[in-house]
PDB file of C-alpha atoms in Angstrom:
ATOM      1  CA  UNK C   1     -27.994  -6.863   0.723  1.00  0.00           C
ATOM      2  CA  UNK C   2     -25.030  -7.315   2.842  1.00  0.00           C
ATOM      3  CA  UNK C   3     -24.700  -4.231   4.160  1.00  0.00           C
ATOM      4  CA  UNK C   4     -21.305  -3.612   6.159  1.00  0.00           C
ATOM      5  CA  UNK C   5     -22.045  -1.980   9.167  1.00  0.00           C
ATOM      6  CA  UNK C   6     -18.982   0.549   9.930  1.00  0.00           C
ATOM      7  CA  UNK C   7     -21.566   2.514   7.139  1.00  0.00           C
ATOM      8  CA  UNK C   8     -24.084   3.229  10.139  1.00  0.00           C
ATOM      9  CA  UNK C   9     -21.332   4.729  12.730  1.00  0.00           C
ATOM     10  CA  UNK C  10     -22.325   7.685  12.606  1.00  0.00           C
ATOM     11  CA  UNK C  11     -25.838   8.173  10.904  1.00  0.00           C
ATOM     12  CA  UNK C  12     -28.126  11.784  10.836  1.00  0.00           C
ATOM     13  CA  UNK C  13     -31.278  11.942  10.380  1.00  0.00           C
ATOM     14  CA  UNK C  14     -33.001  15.549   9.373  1.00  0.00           C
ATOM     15  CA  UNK C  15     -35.326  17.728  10.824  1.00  0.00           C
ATOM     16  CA  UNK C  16     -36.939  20.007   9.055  1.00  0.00           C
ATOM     17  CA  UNK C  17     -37.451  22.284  11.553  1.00  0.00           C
ATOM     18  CA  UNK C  18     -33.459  22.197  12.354  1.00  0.00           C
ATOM     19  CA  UNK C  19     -32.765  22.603   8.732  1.00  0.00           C
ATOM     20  CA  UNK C  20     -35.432  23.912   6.810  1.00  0.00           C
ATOM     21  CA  UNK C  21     -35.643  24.616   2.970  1.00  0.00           C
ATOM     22  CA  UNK C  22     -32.222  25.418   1.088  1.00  0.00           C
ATOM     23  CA  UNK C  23     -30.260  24.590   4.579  1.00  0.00           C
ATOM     24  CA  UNK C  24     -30.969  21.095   4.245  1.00  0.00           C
ATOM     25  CA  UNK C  25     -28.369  19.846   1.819  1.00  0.00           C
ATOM     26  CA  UNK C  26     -25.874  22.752   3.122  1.00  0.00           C
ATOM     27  CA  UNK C  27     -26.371  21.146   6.162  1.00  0.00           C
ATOM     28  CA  UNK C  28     -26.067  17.628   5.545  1.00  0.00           C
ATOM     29  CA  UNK C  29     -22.730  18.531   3.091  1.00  0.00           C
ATOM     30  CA  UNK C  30     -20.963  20.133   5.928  1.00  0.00           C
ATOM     31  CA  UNK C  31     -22.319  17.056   8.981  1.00  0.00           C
ATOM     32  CA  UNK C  32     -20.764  14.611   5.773  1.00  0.00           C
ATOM     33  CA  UNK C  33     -17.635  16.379   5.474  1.00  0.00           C
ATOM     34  CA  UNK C  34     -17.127  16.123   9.559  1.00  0.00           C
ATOM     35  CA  UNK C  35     -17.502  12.643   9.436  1.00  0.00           C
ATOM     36  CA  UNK C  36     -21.400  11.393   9.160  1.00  0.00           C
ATOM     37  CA  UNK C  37     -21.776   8.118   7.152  1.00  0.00           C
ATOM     38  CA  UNK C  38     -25.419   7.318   6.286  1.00  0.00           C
ATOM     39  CA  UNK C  39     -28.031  10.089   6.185  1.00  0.00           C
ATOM     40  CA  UNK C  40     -31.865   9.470   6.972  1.00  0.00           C
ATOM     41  CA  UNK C  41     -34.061  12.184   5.001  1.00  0.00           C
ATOM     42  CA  UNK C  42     -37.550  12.486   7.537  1.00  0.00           C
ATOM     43  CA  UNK C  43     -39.808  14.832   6.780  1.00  0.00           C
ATOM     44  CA  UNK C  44     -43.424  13.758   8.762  1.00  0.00           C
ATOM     45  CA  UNK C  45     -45.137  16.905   7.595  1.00  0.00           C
ATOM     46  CA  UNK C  46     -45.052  17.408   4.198  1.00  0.00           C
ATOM     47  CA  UNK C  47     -45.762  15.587   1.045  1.00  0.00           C
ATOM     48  CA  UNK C  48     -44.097  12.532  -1.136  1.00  0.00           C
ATOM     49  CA  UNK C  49     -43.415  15.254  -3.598  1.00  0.00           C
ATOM     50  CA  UNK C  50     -41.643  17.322  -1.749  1.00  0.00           C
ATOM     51  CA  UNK C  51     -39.809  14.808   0.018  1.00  0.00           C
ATOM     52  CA  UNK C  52     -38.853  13.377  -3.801  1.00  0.00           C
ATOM     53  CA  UNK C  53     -37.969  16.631  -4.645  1.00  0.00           C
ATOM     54  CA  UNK C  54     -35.424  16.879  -1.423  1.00  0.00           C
ATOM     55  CA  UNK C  55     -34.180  13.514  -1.432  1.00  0.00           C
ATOM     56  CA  UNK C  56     -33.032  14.215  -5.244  1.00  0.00           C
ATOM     57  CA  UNK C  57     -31.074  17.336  -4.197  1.00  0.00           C
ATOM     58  CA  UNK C  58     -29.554  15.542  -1.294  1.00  0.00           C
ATOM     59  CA  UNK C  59     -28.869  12.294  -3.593  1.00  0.00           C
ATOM     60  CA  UNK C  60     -26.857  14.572  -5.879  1.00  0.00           C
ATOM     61  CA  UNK C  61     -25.112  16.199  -2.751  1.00  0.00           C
ATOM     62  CA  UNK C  62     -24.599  12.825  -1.143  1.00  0.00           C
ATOM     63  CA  UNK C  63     -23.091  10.986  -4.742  1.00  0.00           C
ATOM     64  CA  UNK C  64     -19.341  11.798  -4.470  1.00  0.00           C
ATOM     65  CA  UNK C  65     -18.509  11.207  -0.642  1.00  0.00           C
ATOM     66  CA  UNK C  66     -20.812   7.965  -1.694  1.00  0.00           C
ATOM     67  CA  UNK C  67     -22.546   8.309   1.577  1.00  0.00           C
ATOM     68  CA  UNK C  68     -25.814   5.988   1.455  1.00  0.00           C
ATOM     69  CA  UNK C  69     -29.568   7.773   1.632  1.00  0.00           C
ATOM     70  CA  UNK C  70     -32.768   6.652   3.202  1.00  0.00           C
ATOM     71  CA  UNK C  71     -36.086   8.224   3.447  1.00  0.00           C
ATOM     72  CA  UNK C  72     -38.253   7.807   6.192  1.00  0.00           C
ATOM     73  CA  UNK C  73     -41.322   5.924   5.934  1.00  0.00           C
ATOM     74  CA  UNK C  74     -42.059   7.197   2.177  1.00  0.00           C
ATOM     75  CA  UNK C  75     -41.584   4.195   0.207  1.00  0.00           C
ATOM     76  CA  UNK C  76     -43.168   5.737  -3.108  1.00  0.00           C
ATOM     77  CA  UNK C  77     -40.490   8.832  -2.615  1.00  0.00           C
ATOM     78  CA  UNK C  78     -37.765   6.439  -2.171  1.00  0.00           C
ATOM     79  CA  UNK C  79     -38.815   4.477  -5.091  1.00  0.00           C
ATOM     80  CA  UNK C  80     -39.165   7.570  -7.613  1.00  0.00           C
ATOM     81  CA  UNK C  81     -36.280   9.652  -6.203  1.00  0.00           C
ATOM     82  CA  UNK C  82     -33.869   6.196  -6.814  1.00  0.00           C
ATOM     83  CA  UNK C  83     -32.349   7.014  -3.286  1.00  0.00           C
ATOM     84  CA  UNK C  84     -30.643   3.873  -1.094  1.00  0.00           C
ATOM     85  CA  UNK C  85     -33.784   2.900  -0.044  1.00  0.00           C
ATOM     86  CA  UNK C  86     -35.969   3.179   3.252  1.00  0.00           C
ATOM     87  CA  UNK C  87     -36.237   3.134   7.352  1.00  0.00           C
ATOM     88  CA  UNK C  88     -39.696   1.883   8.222  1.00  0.00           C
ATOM     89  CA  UNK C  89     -41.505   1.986  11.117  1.00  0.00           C
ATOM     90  CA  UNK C  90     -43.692  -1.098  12.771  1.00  0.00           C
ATOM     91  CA  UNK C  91     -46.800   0.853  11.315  1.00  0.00           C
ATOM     92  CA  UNK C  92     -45.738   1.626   7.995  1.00  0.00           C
ATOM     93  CA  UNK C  93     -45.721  -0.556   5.110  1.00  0.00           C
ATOM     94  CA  UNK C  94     -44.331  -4.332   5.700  1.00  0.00           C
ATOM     95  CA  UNK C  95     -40.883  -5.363   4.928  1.00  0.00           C
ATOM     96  CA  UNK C  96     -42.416  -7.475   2.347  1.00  0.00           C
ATOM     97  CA  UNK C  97     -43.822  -4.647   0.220  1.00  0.00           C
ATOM     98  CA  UNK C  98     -40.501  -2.661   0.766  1.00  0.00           C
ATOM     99  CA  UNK C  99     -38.294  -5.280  -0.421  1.00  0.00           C
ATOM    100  CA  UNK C 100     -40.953  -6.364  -3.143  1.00  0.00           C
ATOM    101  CA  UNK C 101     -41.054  -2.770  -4.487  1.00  0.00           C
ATOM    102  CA  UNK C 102     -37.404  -1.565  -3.960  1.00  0.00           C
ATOM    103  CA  UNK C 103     -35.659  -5.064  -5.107  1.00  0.00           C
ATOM    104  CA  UNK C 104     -32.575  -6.884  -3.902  1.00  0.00           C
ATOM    105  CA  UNK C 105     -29.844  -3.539  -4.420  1.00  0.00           C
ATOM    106  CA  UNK C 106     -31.826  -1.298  -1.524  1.00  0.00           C
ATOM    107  CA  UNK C 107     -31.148  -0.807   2.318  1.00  0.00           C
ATOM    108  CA  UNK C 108     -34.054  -1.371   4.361  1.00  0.00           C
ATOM    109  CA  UNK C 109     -33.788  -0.156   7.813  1.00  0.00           C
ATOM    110  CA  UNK C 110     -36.691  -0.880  10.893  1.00  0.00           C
ATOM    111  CA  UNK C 111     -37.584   0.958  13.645  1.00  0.00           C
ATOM    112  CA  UNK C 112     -37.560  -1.364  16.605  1.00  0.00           C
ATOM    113  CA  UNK C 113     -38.707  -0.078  20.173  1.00  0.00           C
ATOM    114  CA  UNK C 114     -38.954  -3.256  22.579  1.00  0.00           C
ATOM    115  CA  UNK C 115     -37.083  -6.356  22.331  1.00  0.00           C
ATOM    116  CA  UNK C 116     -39.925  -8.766  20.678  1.00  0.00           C
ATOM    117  CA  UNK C 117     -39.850  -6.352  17.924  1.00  0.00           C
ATOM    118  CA  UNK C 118     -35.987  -7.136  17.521  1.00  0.00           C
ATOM    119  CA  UNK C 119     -36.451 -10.565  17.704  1.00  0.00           C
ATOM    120  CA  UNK C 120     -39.433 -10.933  14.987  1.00  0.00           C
ATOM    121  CA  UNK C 121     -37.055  -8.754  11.881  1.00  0.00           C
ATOM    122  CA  UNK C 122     -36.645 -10.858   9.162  1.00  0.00           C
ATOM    123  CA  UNK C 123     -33.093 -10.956   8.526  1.00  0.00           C
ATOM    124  CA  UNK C 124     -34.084 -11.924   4.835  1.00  0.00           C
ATOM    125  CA  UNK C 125     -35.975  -8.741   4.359  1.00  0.00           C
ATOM    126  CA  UNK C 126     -34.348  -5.874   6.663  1.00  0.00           C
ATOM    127  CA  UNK C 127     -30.820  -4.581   6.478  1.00  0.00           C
ATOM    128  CA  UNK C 128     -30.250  -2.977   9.605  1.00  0.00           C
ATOM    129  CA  UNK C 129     -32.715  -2.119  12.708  1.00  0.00           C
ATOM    130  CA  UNK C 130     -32.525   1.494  14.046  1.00  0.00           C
ATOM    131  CA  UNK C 131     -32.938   0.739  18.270  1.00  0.00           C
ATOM    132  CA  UNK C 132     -34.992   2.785  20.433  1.00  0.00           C
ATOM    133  CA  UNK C 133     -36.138   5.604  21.715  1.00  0.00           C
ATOM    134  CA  UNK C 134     -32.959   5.297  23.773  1.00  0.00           C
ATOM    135  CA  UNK C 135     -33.622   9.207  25.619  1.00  0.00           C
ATOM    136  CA  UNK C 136     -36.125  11.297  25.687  1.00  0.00           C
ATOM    137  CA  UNK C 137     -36.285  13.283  22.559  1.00  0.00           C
ATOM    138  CA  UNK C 138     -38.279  16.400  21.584  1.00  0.00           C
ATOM    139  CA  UNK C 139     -37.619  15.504  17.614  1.00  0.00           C
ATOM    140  CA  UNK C 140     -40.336  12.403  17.871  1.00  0.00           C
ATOM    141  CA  UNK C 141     -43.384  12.539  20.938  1.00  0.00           C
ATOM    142  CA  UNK C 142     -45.160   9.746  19.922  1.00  0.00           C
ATOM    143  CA  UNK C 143     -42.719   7.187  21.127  1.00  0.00           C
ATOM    144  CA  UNK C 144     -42.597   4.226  23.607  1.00  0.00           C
ATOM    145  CA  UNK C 145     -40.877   4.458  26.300  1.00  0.00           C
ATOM    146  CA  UNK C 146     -37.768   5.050  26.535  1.00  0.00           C
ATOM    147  CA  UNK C 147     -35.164   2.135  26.962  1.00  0.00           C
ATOM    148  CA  UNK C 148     -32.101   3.901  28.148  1.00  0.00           C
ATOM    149  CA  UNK C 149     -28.567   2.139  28.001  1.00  0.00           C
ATOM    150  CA  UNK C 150     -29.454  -0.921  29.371  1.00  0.00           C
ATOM    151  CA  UNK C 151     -32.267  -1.501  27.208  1.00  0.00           C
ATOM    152  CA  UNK C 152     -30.255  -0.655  24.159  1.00  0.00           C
ATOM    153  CA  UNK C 153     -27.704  -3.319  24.917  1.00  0.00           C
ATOM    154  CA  UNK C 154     -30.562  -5.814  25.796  1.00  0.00           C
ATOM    155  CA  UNK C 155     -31.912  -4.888  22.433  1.00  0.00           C
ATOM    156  CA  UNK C 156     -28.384  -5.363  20.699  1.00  0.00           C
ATOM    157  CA  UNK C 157     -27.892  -8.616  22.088  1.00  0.00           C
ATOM    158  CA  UNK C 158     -30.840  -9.785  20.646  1.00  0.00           C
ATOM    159  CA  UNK C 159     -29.732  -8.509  17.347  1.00  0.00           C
ATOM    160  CA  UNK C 160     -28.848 -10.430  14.388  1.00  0.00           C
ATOM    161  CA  UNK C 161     -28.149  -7.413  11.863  1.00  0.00           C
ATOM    162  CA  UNK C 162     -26.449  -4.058  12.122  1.00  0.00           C
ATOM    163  CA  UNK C 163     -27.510  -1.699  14.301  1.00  0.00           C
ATOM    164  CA  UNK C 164     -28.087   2.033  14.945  1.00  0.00           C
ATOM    165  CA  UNK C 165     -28.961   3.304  18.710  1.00  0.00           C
ATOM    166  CA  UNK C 166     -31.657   5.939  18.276  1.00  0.00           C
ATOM    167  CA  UNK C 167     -33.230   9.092  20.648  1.00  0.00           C
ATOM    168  CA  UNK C 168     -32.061  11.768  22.037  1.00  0.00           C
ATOM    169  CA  UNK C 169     -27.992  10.943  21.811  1.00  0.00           C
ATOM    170  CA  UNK C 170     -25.731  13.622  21.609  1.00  0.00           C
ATOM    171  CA  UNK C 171     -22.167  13.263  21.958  1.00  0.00           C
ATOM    172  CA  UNK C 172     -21.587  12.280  25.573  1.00  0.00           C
ATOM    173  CA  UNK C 173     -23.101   9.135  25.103  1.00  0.00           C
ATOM    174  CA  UNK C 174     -21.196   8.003  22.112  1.00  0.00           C
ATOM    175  CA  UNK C 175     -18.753   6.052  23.985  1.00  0.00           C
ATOM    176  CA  UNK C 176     -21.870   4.420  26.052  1.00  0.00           C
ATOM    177  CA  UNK C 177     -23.660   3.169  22.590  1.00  0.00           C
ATOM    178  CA  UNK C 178     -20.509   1.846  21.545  1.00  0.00           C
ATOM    179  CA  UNK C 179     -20.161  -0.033  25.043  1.00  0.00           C
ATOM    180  CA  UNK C 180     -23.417  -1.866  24.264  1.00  0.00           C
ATOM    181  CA  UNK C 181     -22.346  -3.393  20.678  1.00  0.00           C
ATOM    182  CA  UNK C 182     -24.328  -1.088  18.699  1.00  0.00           C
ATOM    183  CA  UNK C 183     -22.610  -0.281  15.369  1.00  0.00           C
ATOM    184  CA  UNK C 184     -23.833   3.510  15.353  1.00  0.00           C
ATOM    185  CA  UNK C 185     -25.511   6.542  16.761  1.00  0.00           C
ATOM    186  CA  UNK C 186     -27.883   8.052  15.304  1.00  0.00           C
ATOM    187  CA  UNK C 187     -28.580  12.220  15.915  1.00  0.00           C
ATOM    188  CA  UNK C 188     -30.701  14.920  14.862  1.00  0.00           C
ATOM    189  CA  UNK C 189     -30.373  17.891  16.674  1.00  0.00           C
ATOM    190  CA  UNK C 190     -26.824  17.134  17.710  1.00  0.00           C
ATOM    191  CA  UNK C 191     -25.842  17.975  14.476  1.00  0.00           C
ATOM    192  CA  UNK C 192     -28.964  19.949  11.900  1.00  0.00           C
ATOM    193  CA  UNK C 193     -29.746  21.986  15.340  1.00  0.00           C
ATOM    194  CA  UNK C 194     -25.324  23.081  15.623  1.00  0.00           C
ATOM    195  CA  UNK C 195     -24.253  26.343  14.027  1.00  0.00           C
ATOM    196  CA  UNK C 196     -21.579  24.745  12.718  1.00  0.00           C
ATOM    197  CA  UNK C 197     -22.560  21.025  11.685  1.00  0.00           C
ATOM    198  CA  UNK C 198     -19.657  19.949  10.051  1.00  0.00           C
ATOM    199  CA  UNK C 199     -17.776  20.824  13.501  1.00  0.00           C
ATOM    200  CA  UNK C 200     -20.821  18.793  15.540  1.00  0.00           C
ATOM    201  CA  UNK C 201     -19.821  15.777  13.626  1.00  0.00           C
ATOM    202  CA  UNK C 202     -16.362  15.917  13.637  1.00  0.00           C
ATOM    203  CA  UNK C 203     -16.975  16.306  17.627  1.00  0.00           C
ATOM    204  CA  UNK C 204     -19.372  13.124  17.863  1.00  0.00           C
ATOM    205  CA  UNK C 205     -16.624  10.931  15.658  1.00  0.00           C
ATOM    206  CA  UNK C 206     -14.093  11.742  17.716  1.00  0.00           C
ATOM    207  CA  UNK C 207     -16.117  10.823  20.504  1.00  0.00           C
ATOM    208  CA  UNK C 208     -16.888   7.594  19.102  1.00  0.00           C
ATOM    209  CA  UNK C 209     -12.964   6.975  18.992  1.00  0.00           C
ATOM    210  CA  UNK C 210     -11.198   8.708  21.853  1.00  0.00           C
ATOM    211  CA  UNK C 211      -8.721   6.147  22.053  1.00  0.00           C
ATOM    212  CA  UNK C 212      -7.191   7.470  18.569  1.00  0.00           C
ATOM    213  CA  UNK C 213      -7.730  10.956  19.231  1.00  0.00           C
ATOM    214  CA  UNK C 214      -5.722  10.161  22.412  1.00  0.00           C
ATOM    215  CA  UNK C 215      -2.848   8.348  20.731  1.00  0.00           C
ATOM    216  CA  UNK C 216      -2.285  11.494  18.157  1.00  0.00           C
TER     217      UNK C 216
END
């Protein structure tokens, strides 16, 4: 699909340590209503049927503001629970099967953490790449290392879909991300770790735009 990517500005992706049980969909309501724009359910510990089971509360949550919902890695949950579709990893199931088993209508999103890994996305398959690890980042050890700012833009430059920085970004280095090209920032803790997530989001879109929170 074409996917347009002002959608991936400001993206969250759970924890469910940050958010556990019943918070999760109060959490992501409130990060939606302060401005978040694409949600990422990931959930590496427990089982497709849970993560069905929480992807369909969050797809009913997630309906009216019409914000679009990916699992992570699960492409049987994302297939029964109906949801957007899926962010895979360069482990996980090939864009092939995704695309083959979700059809045309689906996002597809794909973890890429070096540049030859940017480079090698089929653009026919994969809707958007997720970039990174950017920082270090307690939400995900198992990570290459990290490429910082310069990396990301690197990265970005090799690009030819939308993009979404990933790692460890929190809301001082929104303006940065958006220096490289990147069409969005992707955080975790920023927002499901806040008291008050719908006021952590508002923060990191304003961030993203201080030129018109200057001007009013």
């Amino acid at each position: 699909m074409d996917l347009n990517p002002e959608i991936l500005r400001l993206y969250l992706v759970t924890a469910p340590t940050l958010c556990p049980g019943p918070a999760l969909v109060e959490t992501v309501t409130a990060a939606v209503r302060g401005g978040v724009s694409f949600v990422q359910l990931r959930d590496k510990d427990t089982t497709t049927r849970d993560r069905i089971a929480a992807a369909s509360a969050l797809k009913d949550a997630l309906s009216g503001p019409g914000v679009p919902l990916v699992i992570n890695d699960d492409l049987e949950a994302a297939v029964v629970a109906d949801v957007d579709g899926v962010y895979i990893g360069q482990d996980d199931v090939t864009s092939a099967i995704a695309r083959q088993r979700l059809g045309r209508d689906k996002i597809i999103g794909l973890s890429c953490e070096v540049p030859h890994q940017v480079t090698a996305a089929d653009t026919q398959l994969i809707d958007y790449l997720g970039l990174g690890t950017v920082f270090p980042t307690s939400t995900k050890t198992d990570h290459k290392p990290t490429i910082g700012l310069d990396g990301l833009s690197e990265m970005v430059r090799l690009a030819q879909l939308p993009t979404v920085a990933i790692g460890g970004l929190k809301k001082e280095h929104a303006v940065g991300v958006r220096r490289t090209g990147c069409d969005g920032i992707a955080v975790v803790s920023a927002i499901c770790g806040q008291a008050d997530p719908q006021s952590a989001a508002r923060d990191l879109f304003r961030a993203q735009h201080p030129t018109t929170e200057r001007r009013s």
